[in-house]
């Protein structure tokens, strides 16, 4: 499988922020992963983005690094009050500094509205938290207004399994063929509020997203 490596300064900047904040607690684990690994459903024991896909892409698996929040907040290992922050499966940033938060669902996405909604806000806040803890100049990076930056530059993509979301396929394909994106019912309220755009793909359209992605 061909893999696109993201080398632009925006993505590498996020990697450096994560490394500066929690790198010492990760025991040598690599911050950079890939889209296929990020799509793995541990309960269903399968990849949403299939192993026979033609192309892959670098990502940061945000959900796997939220556990280190306890280190930044100096929680004791014995403190049983700590709860890991829910977050999206993957984050990638293109060379135009457009961000994509990607959540994979090996299920009917209609039944996961509550958990998806929760991950939206927690993911945004966790990234903002890491940047603020890193000591970076927030004014230079985000114009001093992270919420405005999110509304203008960050997209949230729900990638639902084709087999379990066939009732959405016609809409997804119709929108994608016209150069637009399909937003499932209930998610329109978050466009221009949390994110620039919120939309749905299946693993089939995800390959096209990766192909067009400007790393």
Coordinates of N, CA and C in Angstrom, one line a residue:
X1 N 0.8 -1.2 0.0 CA 0.0 0.0 0.0 C 0.9 1.3 0.0
X2 N 0.6 2.2 -0.9 CA 1.4 3.4 -1.0 C 0.9 4.3 0.2
X3 N 1.9 4.9 0.8 CA 1.6 5.8 1.9 C 2.2 7.2 1.7
X4 N 1.3 8.2 1.9 CA 1.7 9.6 1.8 C 2.2 10.1 3.1
X5 N 3.3 10.7 3.1 CA 3.9 11.2 4.3 C 3.6 12.7 4.3
X6 N 3.1 13.2 5.5 CA 2.8 14.6 5.6 C 4.1 15.3 6.2
X7 N 4.6 16.3 5.4 CA 5.8 16.9 5.9 C 5.7 18.5 6.0
X8 N 4.4 18.9 5.8 CA 4.3 20.4 5.9 C 4.5 20.9 7.3
X9 N 4.8 22.2 7.4 CA 5.2 22.7 8.8 C 4.0 22.8 9.7
X10 N 2.8 22.8 9.3 CA 1.6 22.8 10.1 C 1.4 21.5 10.9
X11 N 1.5 20.4 10.1 CA 1.4 19.1 10.7 C 2.6 18.8 11.6
X12 N 3.8 19.1 11.1 CA 4.9 18.9 11.9 C 4.9 19.7 13.2
X13 N 4.3 20.9 13.1 CA 4.2 21.8 14.3 C 3.3 21.1 15.3
X14 N 2.2 20.5 14.9 CA 1.4 19.8 15.9 C 2.2 18.6 16.5
X15 N 2.9 17.9 15.7 CA 3.7 16.8 16.2 C 4.7 17.3 17.2
X16 N 5.4 18.4 17.0 CA 6.4 19.0 17.9 C 5.7 19.4 19.2
X17 N 4.5 20.0 19.1 CA 3.8 20.4 20.3 C 3.5 19.2 21.2
X18 N 3.0 18.1 20.6 CA 2.7 16.9 21.3 C 4.0 16.3 22.0
X19 N 5.1 16.3 21.2 CA 6.3 15.8 21.7 C 6.9 16.6 22.9
X20 N 6.7 18.0 22.7 CA 7.2 18.8 23.8 C 6.4 18.7 25.1
X21 N 5.1 18.4 24.9 CA 4.3 18.3 26.1 C 4.3 16.9 26.8
X22 N 4.2 15.9 26.0 CA 4.1 14.5 26.5 C 5.0 13.5 26.0
X23 N 6.0 13.9 25.1 CA 6.9 13.0 24.6 C 7.7 12.2 25.6
X24 N 8.0 12.8 26.7 CA 8.8 12.1 27.7 C 8.0 11.0 28.4
X25 N 6.7 11.1 28.3 CA 5.8 10.1 29.0 C 5.4 8.9 28.0
X26 N 5.8 9.0 26.8 CA 5.3 8.0 25.8 C 6.2 6.8 25.6
X27 N 7.2 6.7 26.4 CA 8.1 5.6 26.3 C 8.6 5.2 24.9
X28 N 8.9 6.2 24.1 CA 9.4 6.0 22.8 C 8.4 5.7 21.7
X29 N 7.1 5.7 22.1 CA 6.1 5.5 21.1 C 6.1 6.5 20.0
X30 N 5.8 6.2 18.8 CA 5.8 7.1 17.7 C 4.5 7.9 17.6
X31 N 4.7 9.2 17.6 CA 3.5 10.1 17.5 C 2.7 9.9 16.2
X32 N 3.5 9.7 15.1 CA 2.9 9.6 13.8 C 2.4 8.2 13.5
X33 N 1.2 8.0 13.1 CA 0.6 6.7 12.8 C 0.1 6.8 11.3
X34 N -0.9 6.0 11.0 CA -1.4 6.1 9.6 C -2.9 5.9 9.7
X35 N -3.6 6.2 8.6 CA -5.0 6.2 8.5 C -5.6 4.8 8.7
X36 N -5.0 3.8 8.2 CA -5.5 2.4 8.4 C -5.5 2.0 9.8
X37 N -4.4 2.2 10.5 CA -4.3 1.8 11.9 C -5.2 2.6 12.7
X38 N -5.4 3.8 12.4 CA -6.4 4.7 13.2 C -7.8 4.2 13.0
X39 N -8.1 3.5 11.9 CA -9.5 3.0 11.7 C -9.8 1.7 12.4
X40 N -8.8 1.1 13.1 CA -9.1 -0.2 13.6 C -10.1 -0.2 14.8
X41 N -11.1 -1.1 14.6 CA -12.1 -1.2 15.7 C -11.7 -2.4 16.6
X42 N -11.3 -2.1 17.8 CA -10.9 -3.2 18.7 C -12.0 -4.1 19.0
X43 N -13.2 -3.6 19.2 CA -14.3 -4.5 19.6 C -14.7 -5.4 18.4
X44 N -14.8 -4.9 17.2 CA -15.1 -5.7 16.0 C -13.9 -6.4 15.4
X45 N -12.7 -6.0 15.9 CA -11.5 -6.6 15.4 C -11.4 -6.5 13.8
X46 N -11.6 -5.3 13.3 CA -11.5 -5.1 11.9 C -11.1 -3.6 11.6
X47 N -10.5 -3.4 10.5 CA -10.2 -2.1 10.0 C -11.4 -1.5 9.2
X48 N -11.8 -0.3 9.6 CA -12.9 0.4 8.7 C -12.3 0.7 7.4
X49 N -11.0 1.2 7.4 CA -10.3 1.5 6.2 C -9.6 0.2 5.8
X50 N -10.0 -0.5 4.8 CA -9.6 -1.9 4.5 C -8.1 -2.1 4.2
X51 N -7.6 -3.3 4.5 CA -6.2 -3.6 4.3 C -5.8 -3.7 2.9
X52 N -6.8 -3.8 2.0 CA -6.5 -3.9 0.6 C -6.7 -2.5 -0.1
X53 N -6.8 -1.5 0.7 CA -6.8 -0.1 0.1 C -5.5 0.2 -0.6
X54 N -5.6 1.1 -1.6 CA -4.4 1.4 -2.4 C -3.5 2.4 -1.9
X55 N -4.0 3.3 -0.9 CA -3.2 4.4 -0.5 C -3.5 4.7 1.0
X56 N -2.5 5.1 1.7 CA -2.6 5.4 3.1 C -2.0 6.8 3.4
X57 N -2.2 7.3 4.6 CA -1.8 8.7 4.9 C -1.3 8.8 6.3
X58 N -0.3 9.6 6.6 CA 0.1 9.9 7.9 C -1.0 10.5 8.7
X59 N -1.2 10.2 10.0 CA -2.1 10.8 10.9 C -1.5 10.8 12.3
X60 N -2.1 11.6 13.2 CA -1.9 11.5 14.6 C -3.1 10.9 15.2
X61 N -2.9 9.8 16.0 CA -4.1 9.2 16.6 C -4.3 9.9 18.0
X62 N -5.2 10.9 17.9 CA -5.4 11.8 19.0 C -6.0 11.0 20.2
X63 N -6.9 10.0 20.0 CA -7.5 9.3 21.1 C -6.5 8.5 21.9
X64 N -5.4 8.2 21.3 CA -4.4 7.4 22.0 C -3.5 8.2 22.9
X65 N -3.4 9.5 22.7 CA -2.5 10.3 23.5 C -3.3 11.1 24.6
X66 N -4.6 11.0 24.7 CA -5.3 11.8 25.7 C -5.0 11.3 27.1
X67 N -4.6 10.0 27.2 CA -4.3 9.5 28.5 C -3.1 10.2 29.2
X68 N -2.3 10.9 28.4 CA -1.2 11.6 29.0 C -1.6 13.0 29.6
X69 N -2.9 13.3 29.5 CA -3.4 14.5 30.1 C -3.1 14.5 31.6
X70 N -3.2 13.3 32.2 CA -2.9 13.2 33.6 C -1.5 13.6 34.1
X71 N -0.6 13.4 33.1 CA 0.8 13.8 33.4 C 0.9 15.3 33.4
X72 N 0.2 16.0 32.5 CA 0.3 17.4 32.4 C -0.4 18.1 33.6
X73 N -1.4 17.3 34.1 CA -2.2 17.9 35.3 C -1.6 17.3 36.6
X74 N -0.5 16.6 36.5 CA 0.2 16.0 37.7 C -0.8 15.1 38.5
X75 N -1.6 14.3 37.8 CA -2.4 13.3 38.5 C -1.5 12.2 39.0
X76 N -1.7 11.7 40.1 CA -1.0 10.5 40.6 C -1.5 9.3 39.8
X77 N -0.6 8.3 39.6 CA -1.0 7.1 39.0 C -2.0 6.3 39.8
X78 N -2.1 6.6 41.1 CA -3.0 5.9 42.0 C -4.3 6.7 42.1
X79 N -4.4 7.8 41.5 CA -5.6 8.6 41.6 C -6.7 8.0 40.7
X80 N -7.7 7.5 41.3 CA -8.8 6.8 40.5 C -9.9 7.8 40.0
X81 N -9.7 9.1 40.2 CA -10.7 10.0 39.7 C -10.4 10.5 38.3
X82 N -9.3 10.1 37.7 CA -8.9 10.5 36.4 C -9.7 9.7 35.4
X83 N -10.3 10.4 34.4 CA -11.0 9.8 33.3 C -10.3 10.3 32.0
X84 N -10.0 9.3 31.1 CA -9.4 9.7 29.8 C -10.3 10.5 29.0
X85 N -9.9 11.5 28.4 CA -10.7 12.4 27.5 C -11.0 11.7 26.2
X86 N -12.3 11.6 25.8 CA -12.6 11.0 24.5 C -12.1 11.9 23.4
X87 N -11.6 11.4 22.3 CA -11.1 12.2 21.2 C -11.2 11.4 19.9
X88 N -11.0 12.1 18.8 CA -11.1 11.5 17.5 C -10.0 10.5 17.3
X89 N -10.2 9.6 16.3 CA -9.2 8.6 16.0 C -8.0 9.2 15.2
X90 N -8.2 10.2 14.4 CA -7.1 10.7 13.6 C -7.2 12.2 13.3
X91 N -6.0 12.8 13.2 CA -5.9 14.2 12.9 C -4.8 14.3 11.8
X92 N -5.1 15.0 10.7 CA -4.2 15.3 9.7 C -4.3 16.8 9.3
X93 N -3.3 17.4 8.8 CA -3.3 18.8 8.4 C -2.6 18.9 7.0
X94 N -3.3 19.6 6.1 CA -2.7 19.7 4.8 C -1.8 21.0 4.7
X95 N -1.1 21.2 3.6 CA -0.2 22.2 3.4 C -0.8 23.6 3.4
X96 N -2.1 23.7 3.2 CA -2.8 25.0 3.3 C -3.2 25.3 4.8
X97 N -2.8 24.5 5.7 CA -3.2 24.6 7.1 C -4.7 24.4 7.3
X98 N -5.2 23.5 6.5 CA -6.6 23.0 6.8 C -6.5 21.7 7.6
X99 N -7.2 21.7 8.7 CA -7.2 20.5 9.6 C -8.4 19.6 9.4
X100 N -8.1 18.3 9.6 CA -9.2 17.3 9.5 C -9.2 16.4 10.8
X101 N -10.2 16.5 11.5 CA -10.4 15.5 12.6 C -11.3 14.4 12.1
X102 N -10.8 13.2 12.2 CA -11.5 12.0 11.6 C -11.9 11.0 12.6
X103 N -13.2 10.6 12.6 CA -13.7 9.6 13.5 C -14.2 8.5 12.7
X104 N -13.7 7.3 13.0 CA -14.1 6.1 12.3 C -15.2 5.3 13.1
X105 N -16.2 4.8 12.4 CA -17.3 4.1 13.1 C -17.6 2.8 12.3
X106 N -17.3 1.7 12.9 CA -17.7 0.4 12.4 C -19.1 0.0 12.9
X107 N -20.0 1.0 12.6 CA -21.4 0.8 13.1 C -22.3 1.8 12.4
X108 N -23.6 1.8 12.6 CA -24.5 2.8 12.1 C -24.2 4.1 12.8
X109 N -23.8 5.1 12.1 CA -23.4 6.4 12.7 C -24.6 7.1 13.4
X110 N -25.8 6.7 13.0 CA -27.0 7.4 13.5 C -27.1 7.0 15.0
X111 N -26.6 5.9 15.4 CA -26.8 5.4 16.8 C -25.6 5.9 17.7
X112 N -24.7 6.7 17.1 CA -23.5 7.1 17.8 C -23.5 8.7 17.9
X113 N -24.6 9.3 17.7 CA -24.6 10.8 17.7 C -24.0 11.4 19.0
X114 N -24.4 10.8 20.1 CA -24.0 11.4 21.4 C -22.5 11.3 21.6
X115 N -21.9 10.1 21.3 CA -20.5 9.9 21.5 C -19.7 10.8 20.4
X116 N -20.2 10.9 19.2 CA -19.5 11.7 18.2 C -19.5 13.1 18.6
X117 N -20.6 13.6 19.1 CA -20.8 15.0 19.5 C -19.8 15.3 20.7
X118 N -19.7 14.4 21.6 CA -18.8 14.5 22.7 C -17.3 14.6 22.3
X119 N -17.0 13.8 21.3 CA -15.6 13.8 20.8 C -15.2 15.1 20.1
X120 N -16.2 15.7 19.5 CA -16.0 17.0 18.8 C -15.4 18.0 19.7
X121 N -16.1 18.3 20.7 CA -15.6 19.4 21.7 C -14.4 19.0 22.4
X122 N -14.3 17.7 22.9 CA -13.2 17.3 23.7 C -11.9 17.3 22.8
X123 N -12.0 16.9 21.5 CA -10.8 16.9 20.7 C -10.3 18.3 20.4
X124 N -11.2 19.3 20.2 CA -10.8 20.7 20.0 C -10.1 21.2 21.3
X125 N -10.7 20.9 22.4 CA -10.2 21.4 23.6 C -8.8 20.8 24.0
X126 N -8.7 19.5 23.7 CA -7.4 18.9 24.0 C -6.3 19.4 23.2
X127 N -6.5 19.7 21.9 CA -5.5 20.2 21.0 C -5.1 21.6 21.5
X128 N -6.1 22.4 21.8 CA -5.9 23.8 22.3 C -5.1 23.7 23.6
X129 N -5.4 22.8 24.5 CA -4.8 22.6 25.8 C -3.3 22.3 25.5
X130 N -3.0 21.4 24.6 CA -1.6 21.0 24.3 C -0.8 22.2 23.8
X131 N -1.4 23.0 22.9 CA -0.7 24.2 22.4 C -0.5 25.2 23.5
X132 N -1.4 25.4 24.4 CA -1.3 26.3 25.5 C -0.2 25.9 26.5
X133 N -0.1 24.6 26.7 CA 0.9 24.1 27.6 C 2.3 24.1 27.0
X134 N 2.4 24.1 25.7 CA 3.7 24.0 25.0 C 4.4 25.3 25.1
X135 N 3.7 26.4 25.4 CA 4.4 27.7 25.4 C 4.5 28.4 24.1
X136 N 3.9 27.8 23.1 CA 3.9 28.5 21.8 C 3.1 29.8 21.8
X137 N 3.5 30.7 20.8 CA 2.8 31.9 20.7 C 1.5 31.7 20.0
X138 N 0.4 31.7 20.8 CA -0.9 31.4 20.3 C -1.4 32.5 19.3
X139 N -1.0 33.7 19.5 CA -1.4 34.8 18.7 C -0.9 34.6 17.3
X140 N 0.4 34.2 17.2 CA 1.0 33.9 15.9 C 0.4 32.7 15.2
X141 N 0.1 31.7 16.0 CA -0.4 30.4 15.4 C -1.9 30.5 15.0
X142 N -2.7 31.0 15.9 CA -4.1 31.0 15.7 C -4.8 32.4 15.7
X143 N -4.0 33.4 15.6 CA -4.5 34.8 15.6 C -5.1 35.2 16.9
X144 N -4.7 34.4 18.0 CA -5.2 34.7 19.3 C -6.6 34.3 19.6
X145 N -7.3 33.6 18.6 CA -8.7 33.2 18.8 C -8.8 31.8 18.2
X146 N -8.6 30.8 19.1 CA -8.6 29.4 18.6 C -10.0 29.0 18.1
X147 N -11.1 29.5 18.8 CA -12.4 29.1 18.3 C -12.7 29.6 16.9
X148 N -12.2 30.8 16.6 CA -12.4 31.4 15.3 C -11.6 30.6 14.3
X149 N -10.4 30.2 14.7 CA -9.5 29.4 13.8 C -10.2 28.0 13.5
X150 N -10.8 27.4 14.5 CA -11.5 26.1 14.3 C -12.7 26.3 13.3
X151 N -13.4 27.4 13.5 CA -14.6 27.6 12.6 C -14.2 27.8 11.2
X152 N -13.0 28.3 11.0 CA -12.5 28.7 9.6 C -11.5 27.6 9.0
X153 N -11.0 26.7 9.8 CA -9.9 25.9 9.3 C -10.0 24.4 9.7
X154 N -10.9 24.0 10.6 CA -10.9 22.6 11.1 C -12.2 22.0 10.6
X155 N -12.0 20.8 10.0 CA -13.2 20.0 9.5 C -13.3 18.7 10.3
X156 N -14.5 18.3 10.5 CA -14.7 17.0 11.2 C -15.4 16.0 10.2
X157 N -14.7 14.9 10.0 CA -15.2 13.9 9.1 C -15.5 12.6 9.9
X158 N -16.8 12.1 9.6 CA -17.2 10.9 10.2 C -17.1 9.8 9.1
X159 N -16.3 8.8 9.3 CA -16.1 7.7 8.3 C -16.8 6.5 8.8
X160 N -18.0 6.3 8.2 CA -18.8 5.1 8.7 C -18.6 3.9 7.7
X161 N -18.7 2.8 8.3 CA -18.6 1.5 7.5 C -19.7 1.5 6.4
X162 N -19.3 1.2 5.2 CA -20.2 1.2 4.1 C -21.3 0.2 4.4
X163 N -21.0 -1.0 4.8 CA -21.9 -2.1 5.0 C -23.0 -1.7 6.1
X164 N -22.6 -0.9 7.0 CA -23.5 -0.5 8.1 C -24.2 0.8 8.0
X165 N -23.9 1.5 6.9 CA -24.5 2.8 6.7 C -25.0 3.0 5.2
X166 N -25.6 1.9 4.7 CA -26.1 1.9 3.3 C -27.2 2.9 3.1
X167 N -27.9 3.3 4.1 CA -29.0 4.3 4.0 C -28.4 5.7 3.7
X168 N -27.1 5.9 4.0 CA -26.5 7.2 3.7 C -25.8 7.2 2.3
X169 N -25.6 6.1 1.7 CA -24.7 6.0 0.6 C -25.1 6.9 -0.6
X170 N -26.4 6.9 -0.9 CA -26.9 7.7 -2.1 C -26.6 9.1 -1.9
X171 N -26.9 9.6 -0.7 CA -26.6 11.0 -0.4 C -25.1 11.3 -0.4
X172 N -24.3 10.5 0.2 CA -22.8 10.7 0.2 C -22.3 10.8 -1.3
X173 N -22.7 9.8 -2.1 CA -22.2 9.7 -3.5 C -22.7 10.9 -4.3
X174 N -23.9 11.3 -4.1 CA -24.5 12.5 -4.8 C -23.7 13.7 -4.5
X175 N -23.5 14.0 -3.2 CA -22.8 15.2 -2.8 C -21.3 15.2 -3.3
X176 N -20.7 14.0 -3.1 CA -19.2 14.0 -3.5 C -19.1 14.1 -5.0
X177 N -20.0 13.6 -5.8 CA -19.9 13.7 -7.3 C -20.1 15.1 -7.7
X178 N -20.7 16.0 -6.9 CA -20.9 17.4 -7.3 C -19.9 18.3 -6.6
X179 N -18.9 17.7 -6.0 CA -17.8 18.5 -5.4 C -18.2 19.0 -4.0
X180 N -19.2 18.5 -3.4 CA -19.7 18.9 -2.1 C -19.6 17.8 -1.1
X181 N -20.0 18.0 0.1 CA -20.0 17.0 1.1 C -21.3 16.8 1.8
X182 N -21.6 15.6 2.2 CA -22.9 15.3 2.8 C -22.8 15.3 4.3
X183 N -23.7 16.1 4.9 CA -23.8 16.3 6.4 C -25.0 15.6 6.9
X184 N -24.9 14.5 7.7 CA -26.1 13.8 8.2 C -26.9 14.7 9.0
X185 N -28.2 14.3 9.1 CA -29.1 15.0 10.0 C -28.6 15.2 11.4
X186 N -28.7 16.4 11.9 CA -28.3 16.7 13.3 C -26.9 17.3 13.4
X187 N -26.1 17.2 12.4 CA -24.7 17.6 12.5 C -24.6 19.0 11.8
X188 N -25.6 19.5 11.1 CA -25.5 20.8 10.5 C -25.3 21.9 11.5
X189 N -25.8 21.7 12.7 CA -25.7 22.7 13.8 C -24.3 23.0 14.3
X190 N -23.4 22.1 13.9 CA -22.0 22.2 14.4 C -21.1 22.9 13.3
X191 N -21.6 23.1 12.1 CA -20.9 23.8 11.1 C -20.9 25.3 11.3
X192 N -19.7 25.9 11.3 CA -19.7 27.3 11.6 C -19.8 27.6 13.1
X193 N -19.9 26.5 13.9 CA -20.0 26.7 15.4 C -18.8 26.1 16.1
X194 N -18.6 24.8 15.9 CA -17.4 24.1 16.3 C -16.3 24.1 15.2
X195 N -16.8 23.8 14.0 CA -15.9 23.5 12.9 C -16.3 24.2 11.6
X196 N -15.4 24.3 10.7 CA -15.6 24.8 9.3 C -16.7 24.0 8.6
X197 N -16.5 22.6 8.7 CA -17.5 21.7 8.0 C -17.5 20.4 8.8
X198 N -18.6 19.8 8.8 CA -18.8 18.5 9.4 C -19.5 17.6 8.4
X199 N -18.9 16.5 8.0 CA -19.5 15.7 7.0 C -19.2 14.2 7.1
X200 N -19.8 13.4 6.3 CA -19.7 11.9 6.4 C -19.1 11.3 5.1
X201 N -18.3 10.3 5.2 CA -17.8 9.5 4.1 C -17.9 8.1 4.5
X202 N -17.7 7.2 3.6 CA -17.4 5.8 3.9 C -15.9 5.5 3.6
X203 N -15.5 4.3 3.8 CA -14.1 3.9 3.5 C -13.8 4.1 2.0
X204 N -14.9 4.0 1.2 CA -14.7 4.1 -0.3 C -14.3 5.5 -0.7
X205 N -15.0 6.5 -0.1 CA -14.6 7.9 -0.4 C -13.4 8.4 0.3
X206 N -13.0 7.7 1.4 CA -11.8 8.1 2.1 C -10.6 7.9 1.3
X207 N -10.5 6.9 0.4 CA -9.4 6.7 -0.4 C -9.2 7.9 -1.4
X208 N -10.3 8.4 -1.9 CA -10.3 9.6 -2.8 C -9.8 10.8 -2.0
X209 N -10.3 10.9 -0.8 CA -9.8 12.0 0.1 C -8.3 12.0 0.2
X210 N -7.8 10.8 0.5 CA -6.3 10.7 0.7 C -5.6 11.0 -0.6
X211 N -6.1 10.5 -1.7 CA -5.5 10.7 -3.0 C -5.3 12.2 -3.3
X212 N -6.4 13.0 -3.0 CA -6.4 14.4 -3.3 C -5.7 15.2 -2.2
X213 N -5.4 14.6 -1.0 CA -4.9 15.4 0.1 C -3.5 16.0 -0.3
X214 N -3.3 17.2 0.0 CA -2.1 17.9 -0.3 C -1.2 17.9 0.9
X215 N -0.3 17.0 1.0 CA 0.5 16.7 2.1 C 1.6 17.8 2.3

